[in-house]
GROMACS .gro file of C-alpha atoms in nm:
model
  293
    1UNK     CA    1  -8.883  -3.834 -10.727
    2UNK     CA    2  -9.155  -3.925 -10.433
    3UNK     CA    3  -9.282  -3.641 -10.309
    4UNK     CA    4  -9.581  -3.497 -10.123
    5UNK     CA    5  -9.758  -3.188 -10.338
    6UNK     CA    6 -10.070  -3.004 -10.250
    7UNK     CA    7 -10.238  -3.085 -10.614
    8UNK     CA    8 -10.190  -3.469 -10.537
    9UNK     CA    9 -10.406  -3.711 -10.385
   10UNK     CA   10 -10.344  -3.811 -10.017
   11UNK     CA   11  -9.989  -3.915  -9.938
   12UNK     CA   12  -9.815  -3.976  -9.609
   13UNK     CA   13  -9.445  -3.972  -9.628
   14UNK     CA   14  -9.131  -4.031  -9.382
   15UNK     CA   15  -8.802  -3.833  -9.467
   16UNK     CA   16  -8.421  -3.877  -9.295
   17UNK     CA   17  -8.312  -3.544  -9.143
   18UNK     CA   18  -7.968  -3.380  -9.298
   19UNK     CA   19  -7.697  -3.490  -9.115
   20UNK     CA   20  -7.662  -3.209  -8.902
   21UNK     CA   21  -7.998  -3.291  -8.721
   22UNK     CA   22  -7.883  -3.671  -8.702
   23UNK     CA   23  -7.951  -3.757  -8.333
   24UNK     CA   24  -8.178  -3.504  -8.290
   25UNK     CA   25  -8.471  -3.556  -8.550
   26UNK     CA   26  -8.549  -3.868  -8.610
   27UNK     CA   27  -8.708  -3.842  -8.909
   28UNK     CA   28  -8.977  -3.592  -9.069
   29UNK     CA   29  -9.315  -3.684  -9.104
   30UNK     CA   30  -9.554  -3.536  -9.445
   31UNK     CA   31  -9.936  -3.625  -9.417
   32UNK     CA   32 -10.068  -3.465  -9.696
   33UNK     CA   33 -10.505  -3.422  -9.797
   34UNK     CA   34 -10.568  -3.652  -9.467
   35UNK     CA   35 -10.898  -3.561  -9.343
   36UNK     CA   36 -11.091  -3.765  -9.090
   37UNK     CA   37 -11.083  -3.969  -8.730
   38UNK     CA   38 -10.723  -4.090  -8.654
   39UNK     CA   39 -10.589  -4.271  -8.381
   40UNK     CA   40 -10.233  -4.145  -8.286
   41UNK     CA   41 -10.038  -4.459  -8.131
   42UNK     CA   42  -9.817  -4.402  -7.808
   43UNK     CA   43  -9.476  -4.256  -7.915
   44UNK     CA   44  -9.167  -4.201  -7.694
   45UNK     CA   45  -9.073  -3.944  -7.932
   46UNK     CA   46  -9.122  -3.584  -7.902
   47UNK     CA   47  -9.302  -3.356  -8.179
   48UNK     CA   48  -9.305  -3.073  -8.342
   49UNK     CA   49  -9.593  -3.019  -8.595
   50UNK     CA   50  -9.675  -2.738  -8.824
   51UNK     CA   51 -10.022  -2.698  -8.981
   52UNK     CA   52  -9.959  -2.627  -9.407
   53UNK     CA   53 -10.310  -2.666  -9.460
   54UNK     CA   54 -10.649  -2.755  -9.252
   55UNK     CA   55 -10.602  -2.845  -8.880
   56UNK     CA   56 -10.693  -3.102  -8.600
   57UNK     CA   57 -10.973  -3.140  -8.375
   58UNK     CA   58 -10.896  -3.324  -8.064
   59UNK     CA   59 -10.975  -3.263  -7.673
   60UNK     CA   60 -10.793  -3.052  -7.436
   61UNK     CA   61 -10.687  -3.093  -7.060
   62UNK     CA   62 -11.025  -2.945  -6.960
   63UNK     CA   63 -11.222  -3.255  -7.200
   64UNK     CA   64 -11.359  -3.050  -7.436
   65UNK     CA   65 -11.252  -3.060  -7.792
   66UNK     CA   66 -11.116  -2.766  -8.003
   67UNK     CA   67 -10.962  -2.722  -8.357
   68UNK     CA   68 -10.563  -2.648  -8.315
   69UNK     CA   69 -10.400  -2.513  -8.628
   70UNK     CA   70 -10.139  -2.332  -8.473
   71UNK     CA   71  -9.749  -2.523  -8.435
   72UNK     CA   72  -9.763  -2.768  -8.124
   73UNK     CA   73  -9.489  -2.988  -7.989
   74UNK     CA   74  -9.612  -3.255  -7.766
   75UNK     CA   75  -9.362  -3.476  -7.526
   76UNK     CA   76  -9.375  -3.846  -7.483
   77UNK     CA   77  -9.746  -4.013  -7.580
   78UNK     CA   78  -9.826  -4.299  -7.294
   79UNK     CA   79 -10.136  -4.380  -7.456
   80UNK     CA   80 -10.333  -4.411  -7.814
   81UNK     CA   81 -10.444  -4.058  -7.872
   82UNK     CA   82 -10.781  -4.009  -8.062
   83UNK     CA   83 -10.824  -3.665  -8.330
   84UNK     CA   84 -11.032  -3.585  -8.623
   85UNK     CA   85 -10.851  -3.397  -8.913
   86UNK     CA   86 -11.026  -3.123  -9.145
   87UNK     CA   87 -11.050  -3.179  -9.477
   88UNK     CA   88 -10.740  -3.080  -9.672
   89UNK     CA   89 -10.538  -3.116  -9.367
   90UNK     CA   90 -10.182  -3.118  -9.447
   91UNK     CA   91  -9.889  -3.095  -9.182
   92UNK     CA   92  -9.528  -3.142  -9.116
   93UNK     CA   93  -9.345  -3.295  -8.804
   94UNK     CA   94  -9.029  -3.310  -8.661
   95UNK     CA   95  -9.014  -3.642  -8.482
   96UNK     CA   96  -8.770  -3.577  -8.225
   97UNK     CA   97  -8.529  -3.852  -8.083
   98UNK     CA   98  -8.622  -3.938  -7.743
   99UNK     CA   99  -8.361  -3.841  -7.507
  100UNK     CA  100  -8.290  -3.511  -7.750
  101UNK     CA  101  -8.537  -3.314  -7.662
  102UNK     CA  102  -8.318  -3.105  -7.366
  103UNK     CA  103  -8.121  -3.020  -7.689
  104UNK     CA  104  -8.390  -2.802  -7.796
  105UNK     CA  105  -8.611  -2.697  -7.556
  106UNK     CA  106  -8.586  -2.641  -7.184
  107UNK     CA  107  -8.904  -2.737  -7.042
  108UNK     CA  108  -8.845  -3.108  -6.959
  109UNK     CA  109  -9.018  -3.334  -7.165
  110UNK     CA  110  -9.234  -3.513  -6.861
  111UNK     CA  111  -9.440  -3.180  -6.848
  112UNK     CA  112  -9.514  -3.261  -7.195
  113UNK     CA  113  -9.591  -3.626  -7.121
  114UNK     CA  114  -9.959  -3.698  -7.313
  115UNK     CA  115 -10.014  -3.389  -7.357
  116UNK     CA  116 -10.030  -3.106  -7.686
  117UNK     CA  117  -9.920  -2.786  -7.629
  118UNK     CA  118  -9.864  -2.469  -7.814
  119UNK     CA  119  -9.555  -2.422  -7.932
  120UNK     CA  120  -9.515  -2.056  -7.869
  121UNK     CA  121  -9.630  -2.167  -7.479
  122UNK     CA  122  -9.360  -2.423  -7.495
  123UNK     CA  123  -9.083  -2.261  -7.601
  124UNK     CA  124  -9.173  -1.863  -7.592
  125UNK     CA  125  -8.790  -1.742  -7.645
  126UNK     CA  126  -8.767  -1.976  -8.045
  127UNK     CA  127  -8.737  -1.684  -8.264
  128UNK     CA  128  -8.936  -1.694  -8.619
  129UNK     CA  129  -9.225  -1.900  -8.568
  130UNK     CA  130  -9.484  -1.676  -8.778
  131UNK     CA  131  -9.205  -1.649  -9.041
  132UNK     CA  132  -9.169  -2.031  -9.063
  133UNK     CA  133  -9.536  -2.061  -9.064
  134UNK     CA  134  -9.559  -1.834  -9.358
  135UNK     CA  135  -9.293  -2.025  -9.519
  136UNK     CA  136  -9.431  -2.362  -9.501
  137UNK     CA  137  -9.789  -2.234  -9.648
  138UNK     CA  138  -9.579  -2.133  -9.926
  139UNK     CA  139  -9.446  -2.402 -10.024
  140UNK     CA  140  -9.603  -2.640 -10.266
  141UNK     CA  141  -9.424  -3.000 -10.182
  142UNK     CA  142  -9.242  -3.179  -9.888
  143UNK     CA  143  -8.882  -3.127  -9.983
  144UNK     CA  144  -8.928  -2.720  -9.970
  145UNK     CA  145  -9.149  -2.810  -9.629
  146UNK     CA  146  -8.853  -3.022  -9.481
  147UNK     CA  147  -8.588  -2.742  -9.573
  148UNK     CA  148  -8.734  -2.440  -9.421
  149UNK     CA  149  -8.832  -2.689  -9.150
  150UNK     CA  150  -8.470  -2.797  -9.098
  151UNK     CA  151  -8.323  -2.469  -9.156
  152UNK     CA  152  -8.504  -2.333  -8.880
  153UNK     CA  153  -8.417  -2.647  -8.637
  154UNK     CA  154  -8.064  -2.608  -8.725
  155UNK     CA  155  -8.026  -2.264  -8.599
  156UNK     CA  156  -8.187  -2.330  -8.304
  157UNK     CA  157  -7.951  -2.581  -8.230
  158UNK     CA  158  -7.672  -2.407  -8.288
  159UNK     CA  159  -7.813  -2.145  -8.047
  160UNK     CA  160  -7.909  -2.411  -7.791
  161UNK     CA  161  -7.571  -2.590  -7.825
  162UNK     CA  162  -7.321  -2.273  -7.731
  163UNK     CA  163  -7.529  -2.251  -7.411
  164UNK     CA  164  -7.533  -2.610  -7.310
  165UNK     CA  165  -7.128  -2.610  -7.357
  166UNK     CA  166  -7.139  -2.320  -7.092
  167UNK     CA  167  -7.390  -2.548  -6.852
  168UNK     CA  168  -7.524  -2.892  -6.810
  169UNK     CA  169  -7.575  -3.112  -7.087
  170UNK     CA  170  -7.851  -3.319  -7.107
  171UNK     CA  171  -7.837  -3.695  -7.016
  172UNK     CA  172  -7.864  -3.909  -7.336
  173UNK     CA  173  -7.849  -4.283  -7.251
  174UNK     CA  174  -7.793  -4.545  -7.574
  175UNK     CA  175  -8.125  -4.720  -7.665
  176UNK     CA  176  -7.984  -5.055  -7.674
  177UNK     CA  177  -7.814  -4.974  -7.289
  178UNK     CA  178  -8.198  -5.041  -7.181
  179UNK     CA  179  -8.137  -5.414  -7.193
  180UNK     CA  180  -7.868  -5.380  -6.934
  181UNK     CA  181  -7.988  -5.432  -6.525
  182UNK     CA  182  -8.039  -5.088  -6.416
  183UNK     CA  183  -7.759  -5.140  -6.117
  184UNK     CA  184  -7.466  -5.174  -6.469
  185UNK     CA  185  -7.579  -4.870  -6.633
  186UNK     CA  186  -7.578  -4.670  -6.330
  187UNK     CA  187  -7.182  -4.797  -6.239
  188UNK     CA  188  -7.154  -4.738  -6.665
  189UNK     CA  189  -7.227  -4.403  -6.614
  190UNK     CA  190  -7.033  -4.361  -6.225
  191UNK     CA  191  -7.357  -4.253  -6.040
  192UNK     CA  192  -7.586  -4.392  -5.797
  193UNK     CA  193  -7.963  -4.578  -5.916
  194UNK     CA  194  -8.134  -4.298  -5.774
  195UNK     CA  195  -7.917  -4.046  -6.003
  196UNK     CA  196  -7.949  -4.246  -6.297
  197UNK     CA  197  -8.321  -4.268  -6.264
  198UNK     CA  198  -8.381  -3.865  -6.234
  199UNK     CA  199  -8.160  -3.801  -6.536
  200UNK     CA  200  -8.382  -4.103  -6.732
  201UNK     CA  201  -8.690  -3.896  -6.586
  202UNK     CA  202  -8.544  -3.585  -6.694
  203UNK     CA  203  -8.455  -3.638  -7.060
  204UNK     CA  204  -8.686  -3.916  -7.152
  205UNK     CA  205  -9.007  -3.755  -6.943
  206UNK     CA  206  -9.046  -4.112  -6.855
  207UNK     CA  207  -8.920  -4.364  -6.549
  208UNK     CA  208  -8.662  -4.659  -6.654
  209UNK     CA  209  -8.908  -4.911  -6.648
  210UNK     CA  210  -9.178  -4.785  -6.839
  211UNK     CA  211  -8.868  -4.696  -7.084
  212UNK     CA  212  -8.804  -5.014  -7.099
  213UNK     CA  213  -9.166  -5.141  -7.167
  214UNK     CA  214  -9.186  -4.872  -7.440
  215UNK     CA  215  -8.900  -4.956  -7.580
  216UNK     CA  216  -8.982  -5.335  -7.647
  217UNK     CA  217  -9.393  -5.226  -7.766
  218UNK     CA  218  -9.138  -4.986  -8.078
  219UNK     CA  219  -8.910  -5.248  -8.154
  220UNK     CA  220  -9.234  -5.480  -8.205
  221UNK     CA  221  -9.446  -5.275  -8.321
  222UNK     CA  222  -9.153  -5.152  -8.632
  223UNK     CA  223  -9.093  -5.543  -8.698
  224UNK     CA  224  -9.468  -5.575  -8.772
  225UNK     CA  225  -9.450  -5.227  -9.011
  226UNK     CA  226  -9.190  -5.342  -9.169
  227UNK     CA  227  -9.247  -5.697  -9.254
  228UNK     CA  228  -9.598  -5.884  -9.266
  229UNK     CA  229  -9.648  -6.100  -8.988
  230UNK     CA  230  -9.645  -6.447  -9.107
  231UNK     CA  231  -9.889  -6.800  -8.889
  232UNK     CA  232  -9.719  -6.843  -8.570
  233UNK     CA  233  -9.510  -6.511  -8.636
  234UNK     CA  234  -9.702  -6.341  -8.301
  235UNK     CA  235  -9.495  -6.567  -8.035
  236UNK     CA  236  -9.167  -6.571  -8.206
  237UNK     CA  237  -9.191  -6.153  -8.246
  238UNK     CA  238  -9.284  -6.141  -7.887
  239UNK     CA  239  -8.974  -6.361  -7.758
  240UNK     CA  240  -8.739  -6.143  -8.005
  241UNK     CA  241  -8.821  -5.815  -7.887
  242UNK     CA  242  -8.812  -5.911  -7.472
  243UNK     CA  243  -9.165  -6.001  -7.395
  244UNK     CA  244  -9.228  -6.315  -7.178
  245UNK     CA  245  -9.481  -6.439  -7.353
  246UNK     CA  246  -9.745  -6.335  -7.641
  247UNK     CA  247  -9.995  -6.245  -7.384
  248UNK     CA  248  -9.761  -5.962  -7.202
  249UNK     CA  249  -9.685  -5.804  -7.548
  250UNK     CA  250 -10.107  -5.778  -7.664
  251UNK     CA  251 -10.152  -5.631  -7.275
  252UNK     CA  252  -9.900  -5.359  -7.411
  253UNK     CA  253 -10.004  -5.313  -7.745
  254UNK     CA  254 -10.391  -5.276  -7.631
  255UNK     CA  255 -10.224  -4.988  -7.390
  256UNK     CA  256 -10.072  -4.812  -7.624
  257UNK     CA  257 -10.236  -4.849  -7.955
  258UNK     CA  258 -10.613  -4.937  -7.850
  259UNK     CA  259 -10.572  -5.263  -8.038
  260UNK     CA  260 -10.432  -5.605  -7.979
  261UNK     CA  261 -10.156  -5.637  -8.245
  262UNK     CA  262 -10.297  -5.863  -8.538
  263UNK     CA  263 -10.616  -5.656  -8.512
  264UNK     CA  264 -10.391  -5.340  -8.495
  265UNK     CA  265 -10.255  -5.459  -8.861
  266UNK     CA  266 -10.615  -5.532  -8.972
  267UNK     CA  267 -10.687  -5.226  -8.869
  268UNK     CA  268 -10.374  -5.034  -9.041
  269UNK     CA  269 -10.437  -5.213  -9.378
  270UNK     CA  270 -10.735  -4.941  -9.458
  271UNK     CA  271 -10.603  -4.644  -9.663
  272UNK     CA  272 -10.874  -4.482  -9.436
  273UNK     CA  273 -10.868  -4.556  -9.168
  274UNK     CA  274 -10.845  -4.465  -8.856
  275UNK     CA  275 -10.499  -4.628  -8.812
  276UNK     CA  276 -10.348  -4.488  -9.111
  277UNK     CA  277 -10.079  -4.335  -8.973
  278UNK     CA  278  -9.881  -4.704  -8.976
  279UNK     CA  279  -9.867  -4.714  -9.388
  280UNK     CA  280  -9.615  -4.617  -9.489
  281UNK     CA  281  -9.458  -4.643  -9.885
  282UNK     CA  282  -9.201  -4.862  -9.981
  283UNK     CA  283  -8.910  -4.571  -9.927
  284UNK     CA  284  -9.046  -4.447  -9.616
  285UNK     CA  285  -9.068  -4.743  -9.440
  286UNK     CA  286  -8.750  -4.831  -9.360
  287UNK     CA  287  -8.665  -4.477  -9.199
  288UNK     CA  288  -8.962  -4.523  -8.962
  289UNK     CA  289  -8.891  -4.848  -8.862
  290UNK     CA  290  -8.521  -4.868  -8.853
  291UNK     CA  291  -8.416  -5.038  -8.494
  292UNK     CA  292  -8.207  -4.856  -8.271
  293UNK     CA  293  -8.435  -4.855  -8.005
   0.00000   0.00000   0.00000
């Protein structure tokens, strides 16, 4: 069985949430003995991270750079975000599904936009932090990790869910809808533009529009993960996943990963590296890049 275990030798791995959290977590992320300078690309997914072992040095609000070992969540990422992990750094996430993040937390997730913030700070009333914590340094391998992990998501859903029935739930809006003129899902929905694009700002921390021009840099950007881009492959990935040309998807790609994309795969091919976090094994890779974006 794949696994991630403190004794073995660096490992990243990507693991499906039970079905309870389906829709809510998109998947759980395992980086395992990853020391070094990484480069975190732009995400419109929410996260919640737990240190098991080591931590991350990155810079704050205020520009100067600290070690954080203590749970963070961070909202939507808008831009390639530099750190530097300690040696034996080992963490789980909970990648959250953009759009779900009302269903755990109440701060919206636009105060969260490109930023890292303490998860006690974030969400002060989540009973059981320090026990999870405890928990999680306990455990020797991802699959005890992901099940106190999930355990502890699952009853704050249930928690968060009998209150939302009792008030307002928050506005999900199907990925694929995106492709539709903004006037259609509006009338789709029986509210004005203006309504539409509050609720969008609300759940997503992010307008429609740069929804949309996230949402076509993902779909690319999990094509290229998933299957090595072949001569001529650059144009013909652009045109599938909405750019106008192969020109308006590098401008995107240099936004929000640093790197144009061929160099970004260079890049990612170093066990390494600084772009590491796009390897993925043969099992996780499919549940990272699966398209429903």
């Amino acid at each position: 069985m794949r696994d991630a275990d403190l004794t073995l030798a660096p490992m990243r791995l990507a693991i499906a949430p039970p079905p309870k959290l389906a829709g809510v977590v998109r998947y759980f992320h395992i980086e395992c003995h990853s020391p070094g300078a990484v480069l975190v690309p732009a995400t419109p997914c929410p996260m919640v991270t737990f240190f098991i072992r080591g931590g991350s040095r990155f810079a704050g609000a205020d520009g100067r750079e600290r070690i954080h070992s203590a749970p963070f969540v961070t909202g939507p990422l808008t831009s390639h975000f530099p750190a530097v992990w300690e040696a034996g750094t080992t963490f789980a996430s909970a990648v959250i599904d953009a759009g779900a993040f009302g269903r755990l937390f109440d701060v919206a997730p636009g105060e969260l936009r490109d930023a890292v913030v303490p998860l006690a700070d974030a969400a002060p009333d989540w009973p059981g932090i320090p026990a999870l914590e405890e928990q999680l340094r306990g455990g020797k391998d991802s699959g005890t990790w992901v099940a106190h992990l999930s355990d502890w998501l699952l009853r704050r859903l249930d928690q968060r869910e009998a209150g939302l029935r009792r008030g307002v739930q928050p506005f999900s809006l199907p990925p694929l809808m995106l492709a539709l003129p903004t006037e259609e899902i509006a009338a789709r929905f029986g509210i004005s533009v203006r309504q539409l694009e509050r609720r969008v700002m609300a759940s997503y921390g992010q307008s429609m529009r740069d929804s949309r021009r996230m949402m076509r840099y993902i779909r690319a950007l999990s094509r290229m993960i998933a299957t090595p881009l072949r001569h001529g492959g650059l144009t013909r990935l652009a045109v599938d996943c909405g750019y106008h040309d192969q020109a308006h998807m590098v401008r995107d790609f240099v936004q929000y990963t640093g790197l144009a994309p061929k160099a970004l795969m260079d890049s990612a091919a170093d066990p390494a590296g600084a772009l590491r976090l796009l390897r993925y094994d043969d099992a996780s890779r499919p549940i990272v890049t699966r398209e429903d974006y």
